[in-house]
CSV table of C-alpha atoms and ligand atoms in Angstrom, one decimal:
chain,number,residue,atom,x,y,z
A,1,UNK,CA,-123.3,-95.3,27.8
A,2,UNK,CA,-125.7,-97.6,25.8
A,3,UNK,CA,-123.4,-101.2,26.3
A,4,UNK,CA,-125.9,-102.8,23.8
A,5,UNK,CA,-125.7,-100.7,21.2
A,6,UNK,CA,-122.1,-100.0,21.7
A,7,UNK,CA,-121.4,-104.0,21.0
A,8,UNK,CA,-124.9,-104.2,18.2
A,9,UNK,CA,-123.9,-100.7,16.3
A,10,UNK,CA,-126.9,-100.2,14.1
A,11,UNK,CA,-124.8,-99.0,10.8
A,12,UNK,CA,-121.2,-99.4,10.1
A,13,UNK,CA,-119.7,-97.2,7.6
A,14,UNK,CA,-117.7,-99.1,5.4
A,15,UNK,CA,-116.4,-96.5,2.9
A,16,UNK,CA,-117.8,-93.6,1.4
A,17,UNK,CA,-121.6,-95.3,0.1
A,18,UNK,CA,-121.3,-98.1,1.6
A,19,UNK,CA,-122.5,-99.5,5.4
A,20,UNK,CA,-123.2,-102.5,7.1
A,21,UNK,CA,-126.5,-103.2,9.1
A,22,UNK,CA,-126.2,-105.7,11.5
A,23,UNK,CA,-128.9,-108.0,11.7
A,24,UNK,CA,-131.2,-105.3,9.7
A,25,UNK,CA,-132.9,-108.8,8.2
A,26,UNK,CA,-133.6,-110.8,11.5
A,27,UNK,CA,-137.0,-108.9,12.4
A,28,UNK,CA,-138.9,-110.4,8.9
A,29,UNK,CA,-136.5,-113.7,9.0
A,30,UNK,CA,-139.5,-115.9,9.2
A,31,UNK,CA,-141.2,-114.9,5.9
A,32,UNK,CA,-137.9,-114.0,4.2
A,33,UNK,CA,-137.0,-118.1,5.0
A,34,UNK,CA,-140.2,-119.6,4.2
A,35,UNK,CA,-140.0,-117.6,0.4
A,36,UNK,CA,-136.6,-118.2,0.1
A,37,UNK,CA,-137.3,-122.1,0.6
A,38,UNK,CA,-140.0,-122.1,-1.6
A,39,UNK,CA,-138.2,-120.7,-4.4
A,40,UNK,CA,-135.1,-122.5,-3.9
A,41,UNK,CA,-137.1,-126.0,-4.4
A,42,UNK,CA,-138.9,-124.6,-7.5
A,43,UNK,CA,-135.5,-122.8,-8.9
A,44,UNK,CA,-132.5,-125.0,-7.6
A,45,UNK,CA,-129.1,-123.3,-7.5
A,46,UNK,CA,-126.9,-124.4,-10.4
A,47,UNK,CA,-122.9,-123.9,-10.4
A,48,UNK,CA,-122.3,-121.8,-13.3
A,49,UNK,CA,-119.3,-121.7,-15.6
A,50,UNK,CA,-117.6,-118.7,-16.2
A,51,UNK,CA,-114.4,-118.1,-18.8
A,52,UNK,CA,-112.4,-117.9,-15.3
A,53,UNK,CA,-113.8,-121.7,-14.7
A,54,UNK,CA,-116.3,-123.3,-12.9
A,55,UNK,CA,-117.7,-121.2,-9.8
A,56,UNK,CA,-118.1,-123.1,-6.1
A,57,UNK,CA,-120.9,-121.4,-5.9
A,58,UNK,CA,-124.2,-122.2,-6.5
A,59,UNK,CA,-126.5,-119.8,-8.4
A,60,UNK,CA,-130.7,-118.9,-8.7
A,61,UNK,CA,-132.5,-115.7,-9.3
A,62,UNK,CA,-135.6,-113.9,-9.1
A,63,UNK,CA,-136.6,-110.8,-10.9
A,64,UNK,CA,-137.4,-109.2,-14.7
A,65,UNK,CA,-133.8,-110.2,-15.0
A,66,UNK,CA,-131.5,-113.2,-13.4
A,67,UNK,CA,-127.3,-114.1,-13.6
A,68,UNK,CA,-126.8,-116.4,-15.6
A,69,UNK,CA,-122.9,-117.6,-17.0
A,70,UNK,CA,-121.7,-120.1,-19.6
A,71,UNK,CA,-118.2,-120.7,-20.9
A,72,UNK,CA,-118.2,-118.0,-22.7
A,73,UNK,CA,-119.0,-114.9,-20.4
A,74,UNK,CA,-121.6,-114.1,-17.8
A,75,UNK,CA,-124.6,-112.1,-18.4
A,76,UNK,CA,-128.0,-110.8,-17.2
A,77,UNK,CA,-130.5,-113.1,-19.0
A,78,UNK,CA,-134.3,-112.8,-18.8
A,79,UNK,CA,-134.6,-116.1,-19.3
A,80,UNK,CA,-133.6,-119.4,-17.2
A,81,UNK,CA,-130.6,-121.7,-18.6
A,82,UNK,CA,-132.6,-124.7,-19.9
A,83,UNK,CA,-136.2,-124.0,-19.5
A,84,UNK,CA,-135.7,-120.8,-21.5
A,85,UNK,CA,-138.6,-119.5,-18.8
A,86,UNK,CA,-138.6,-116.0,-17.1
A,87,UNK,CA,-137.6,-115.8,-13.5
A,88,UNK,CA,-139.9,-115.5,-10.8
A,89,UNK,CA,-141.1,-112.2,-9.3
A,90,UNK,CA,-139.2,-111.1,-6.5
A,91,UNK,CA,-141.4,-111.9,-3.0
A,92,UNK,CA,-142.9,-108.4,-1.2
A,93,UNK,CA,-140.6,-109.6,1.8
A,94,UNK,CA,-137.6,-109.4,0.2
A,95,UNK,CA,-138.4,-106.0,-1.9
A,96,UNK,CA,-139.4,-104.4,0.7
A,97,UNK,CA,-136.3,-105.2,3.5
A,98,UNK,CA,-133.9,-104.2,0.3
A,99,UNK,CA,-135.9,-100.5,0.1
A,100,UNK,CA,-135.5,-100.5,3.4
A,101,UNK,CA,-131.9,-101.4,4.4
A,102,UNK,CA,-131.0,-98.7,1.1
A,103,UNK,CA,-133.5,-96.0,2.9
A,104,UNK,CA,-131.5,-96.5,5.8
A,105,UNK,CA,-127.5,-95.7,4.1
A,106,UNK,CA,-129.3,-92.9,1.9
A,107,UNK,CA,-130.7,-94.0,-1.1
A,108,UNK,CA,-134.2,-93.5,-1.6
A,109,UNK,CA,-137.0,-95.1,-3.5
A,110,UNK,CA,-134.8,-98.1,-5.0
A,111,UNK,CA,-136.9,-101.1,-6.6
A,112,UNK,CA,-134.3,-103.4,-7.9
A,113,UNK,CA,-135.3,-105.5,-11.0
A,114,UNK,CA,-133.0,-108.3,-9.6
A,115,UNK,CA,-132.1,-110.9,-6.9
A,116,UNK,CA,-129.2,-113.0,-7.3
A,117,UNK,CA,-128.8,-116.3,-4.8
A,118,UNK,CA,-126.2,-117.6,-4.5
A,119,UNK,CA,-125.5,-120.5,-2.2
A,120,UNK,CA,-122.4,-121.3,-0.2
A,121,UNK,CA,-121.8,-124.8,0.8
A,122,UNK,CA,-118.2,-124.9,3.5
A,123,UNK,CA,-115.3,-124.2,1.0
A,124,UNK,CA,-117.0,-122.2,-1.1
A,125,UNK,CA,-115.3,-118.4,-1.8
A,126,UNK,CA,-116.1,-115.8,-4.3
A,127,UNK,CA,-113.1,-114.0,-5.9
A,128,UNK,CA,-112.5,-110.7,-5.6
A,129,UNK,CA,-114.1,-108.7,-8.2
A,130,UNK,CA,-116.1,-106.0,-9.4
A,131,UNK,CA,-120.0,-105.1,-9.9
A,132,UNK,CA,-120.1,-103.4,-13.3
A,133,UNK,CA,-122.8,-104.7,-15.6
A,134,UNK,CA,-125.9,-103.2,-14.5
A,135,UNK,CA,-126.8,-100.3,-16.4
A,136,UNK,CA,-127.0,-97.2,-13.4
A,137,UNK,CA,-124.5,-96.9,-11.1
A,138,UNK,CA,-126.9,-94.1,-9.2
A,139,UNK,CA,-128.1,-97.2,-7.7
A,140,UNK,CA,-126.9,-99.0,-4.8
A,141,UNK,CA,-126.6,-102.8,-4.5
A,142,UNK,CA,-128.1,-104.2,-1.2
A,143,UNK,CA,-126.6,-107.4,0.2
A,144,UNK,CA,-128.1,-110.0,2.5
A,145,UNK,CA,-126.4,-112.7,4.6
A,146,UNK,CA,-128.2,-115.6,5.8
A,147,UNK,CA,-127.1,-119.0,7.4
A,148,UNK,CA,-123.2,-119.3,8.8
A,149,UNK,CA,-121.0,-116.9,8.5
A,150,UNK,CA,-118.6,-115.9,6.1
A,151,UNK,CA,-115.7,-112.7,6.0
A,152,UNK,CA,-116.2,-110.8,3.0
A,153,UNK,CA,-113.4,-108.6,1.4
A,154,UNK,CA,-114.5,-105.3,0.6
A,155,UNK,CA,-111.6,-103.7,-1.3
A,156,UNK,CA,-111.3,-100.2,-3.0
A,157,UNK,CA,-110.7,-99.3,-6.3
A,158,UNK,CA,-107.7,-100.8,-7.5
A,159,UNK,CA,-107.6,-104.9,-7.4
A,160,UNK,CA,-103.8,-104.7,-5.5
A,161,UNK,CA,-105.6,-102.6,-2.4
A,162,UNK,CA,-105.4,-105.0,0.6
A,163,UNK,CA,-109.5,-105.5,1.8
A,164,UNK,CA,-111.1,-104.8,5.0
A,165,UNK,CA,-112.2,-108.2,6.4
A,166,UNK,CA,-116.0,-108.1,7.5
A,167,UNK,CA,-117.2,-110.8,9.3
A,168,UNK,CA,-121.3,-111.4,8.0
A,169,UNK,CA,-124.0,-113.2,9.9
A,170,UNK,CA,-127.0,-114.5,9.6
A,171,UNK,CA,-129.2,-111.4,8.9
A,172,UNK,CA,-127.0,-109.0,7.9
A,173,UNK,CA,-127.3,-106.5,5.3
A,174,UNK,CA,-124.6,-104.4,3.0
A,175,UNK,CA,-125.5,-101.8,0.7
A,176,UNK,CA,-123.2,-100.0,-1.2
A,177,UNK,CA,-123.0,-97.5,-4.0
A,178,UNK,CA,-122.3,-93.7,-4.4
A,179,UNK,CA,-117.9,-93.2,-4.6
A,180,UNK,CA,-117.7,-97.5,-3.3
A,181,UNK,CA,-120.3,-98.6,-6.4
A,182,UNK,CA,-117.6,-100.2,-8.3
A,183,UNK,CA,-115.5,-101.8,-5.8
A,184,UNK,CA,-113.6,-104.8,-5.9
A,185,UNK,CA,-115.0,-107.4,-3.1
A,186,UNK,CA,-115.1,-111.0,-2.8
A,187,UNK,CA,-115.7,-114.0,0.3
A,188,UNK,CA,-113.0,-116.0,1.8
A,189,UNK,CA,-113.6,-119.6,1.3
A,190,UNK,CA,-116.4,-120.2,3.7
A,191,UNK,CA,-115.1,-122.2,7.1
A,192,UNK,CA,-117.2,-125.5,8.1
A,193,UNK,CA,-120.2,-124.6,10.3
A,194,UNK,CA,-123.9,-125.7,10.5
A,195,UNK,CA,-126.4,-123.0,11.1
A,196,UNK,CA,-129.7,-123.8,13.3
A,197,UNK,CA,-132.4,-122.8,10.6
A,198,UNK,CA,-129.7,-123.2,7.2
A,199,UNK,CA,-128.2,-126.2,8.2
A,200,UNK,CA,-124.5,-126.0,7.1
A,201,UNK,CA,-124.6,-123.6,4.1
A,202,UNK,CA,-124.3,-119.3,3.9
A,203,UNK,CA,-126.8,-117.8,1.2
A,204,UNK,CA,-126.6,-114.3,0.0
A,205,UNK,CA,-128.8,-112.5,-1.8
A,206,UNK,CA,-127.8,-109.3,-3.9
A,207,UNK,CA,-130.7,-107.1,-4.6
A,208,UNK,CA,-129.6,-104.8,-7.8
A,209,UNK,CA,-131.3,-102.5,-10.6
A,210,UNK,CA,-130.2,-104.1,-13.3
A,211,UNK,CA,-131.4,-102.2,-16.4
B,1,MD6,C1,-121.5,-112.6,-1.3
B,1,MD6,N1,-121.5,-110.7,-2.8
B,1,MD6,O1,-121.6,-111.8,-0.3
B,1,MD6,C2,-121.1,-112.0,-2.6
B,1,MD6,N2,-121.7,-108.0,-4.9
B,1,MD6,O2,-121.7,-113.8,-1.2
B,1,MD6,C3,-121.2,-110.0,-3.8
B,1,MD6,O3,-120.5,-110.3,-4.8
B,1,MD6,C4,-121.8,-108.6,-3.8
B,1,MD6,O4,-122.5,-108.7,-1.6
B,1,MD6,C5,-122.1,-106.7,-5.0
B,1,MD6,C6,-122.7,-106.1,-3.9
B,1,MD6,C7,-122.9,-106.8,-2.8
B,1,MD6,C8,-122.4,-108.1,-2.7
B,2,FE,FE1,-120.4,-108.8,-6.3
């Protein structure tokens, strides 16, 4: 019996389309932390208002098409609030570990046209909700967890269902799509930790074909 791997699965189904990978990020982390710090000193995170208030997160993107919310409603926008500039390109890195990670739960040759960050200082959460305004739901969404940890809810279909509880790390990836595409998930308000290389935030980026 392989102890290791017993304890360090490789992939977790989650539902139908969806798995975890473990730690699927932690062999490119260096690169993937020296972009992401880059960008996040060019493009800081903003906390965005949405018509259910103002979010605890704290939001940048990178892509052809970045998240962008105002009182009014939310929307993909190829444009930055403010500067009315595009987004930057998405790093090789990051494009590259999100083909990957989908490779690896089943869907093939995805390029996603965006990268959402949002940043997680402790007591931040993300309600539960649902994924719905890209324009294919063929495609998956792949998820990646960096700094301290955080439990996400991955729910099913109906908003009532009770969510699983998964506890993400540092380096862990989600994907999901296929039957699990559209449904509802959130983060518990994230508990008070300092990470060696974060500090004491969680980031997550979701990789997505948006149009
Ligand atoms: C988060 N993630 O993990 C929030 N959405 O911080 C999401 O809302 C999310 O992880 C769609 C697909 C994957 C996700
Ligand atoms: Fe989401």
């Amino acid at each position: 019996m392989d102890l290791f791997s017993e304890q360090h699965p490789e992939l977790v189904p989650l539902a139908e389309g969806a798995c975890w990978l473990p730690g699927f990020a932690l062999p490119v982390m260096e690169a993937l932390w020296r972009n992401l710090q880059q960008h996040l000193s060019e493009y800081p995170p903003q906390q965005m208002m949405t018509p259910m208030g103002l979010m605890s997160v704290r939001t940048s993107s990178m892509g052809d098409w970045g998240w962008v919310g105002n009182g009014h409603g939310y929307a993909y926008s190829a444009m930055q609030p403010g500067t009315g500039l595009p987004w930057p390109r998405i790093p090789p890195v990051i494009l590259q570990l999100a083909a990957q990670a989908a490779h690896k739960a089943g869907y093939h040759a995805f390029v996603p046209d965006s990268c959402l960050i949002n940043v997680y200082a402790p007591g931040s959460k993300m309600g539960l909700h649902q994924d719905k305004d890209e324009m294919d739901f063929s495609q998956p969404i792949v998820s990646l967890s960096l700094g301290i940890p955080a439990t996400f809810l991955f729910g099913e279909s109906k908003r009532t269902d009770k969510p699983v509880k998964i506890p993400l790390q540092h380096g862990d990836v989600v994907v999901w799509g296929g039957a699990s595409r559209r449904f509802y998930h959130g983060v518990a308000p994230v508990k008070a930790d300092t990470h060696p290389l974060l500090g004491p935030r969680r980031i997550n980026l979701t990789l997505r074909k948006a149009k």
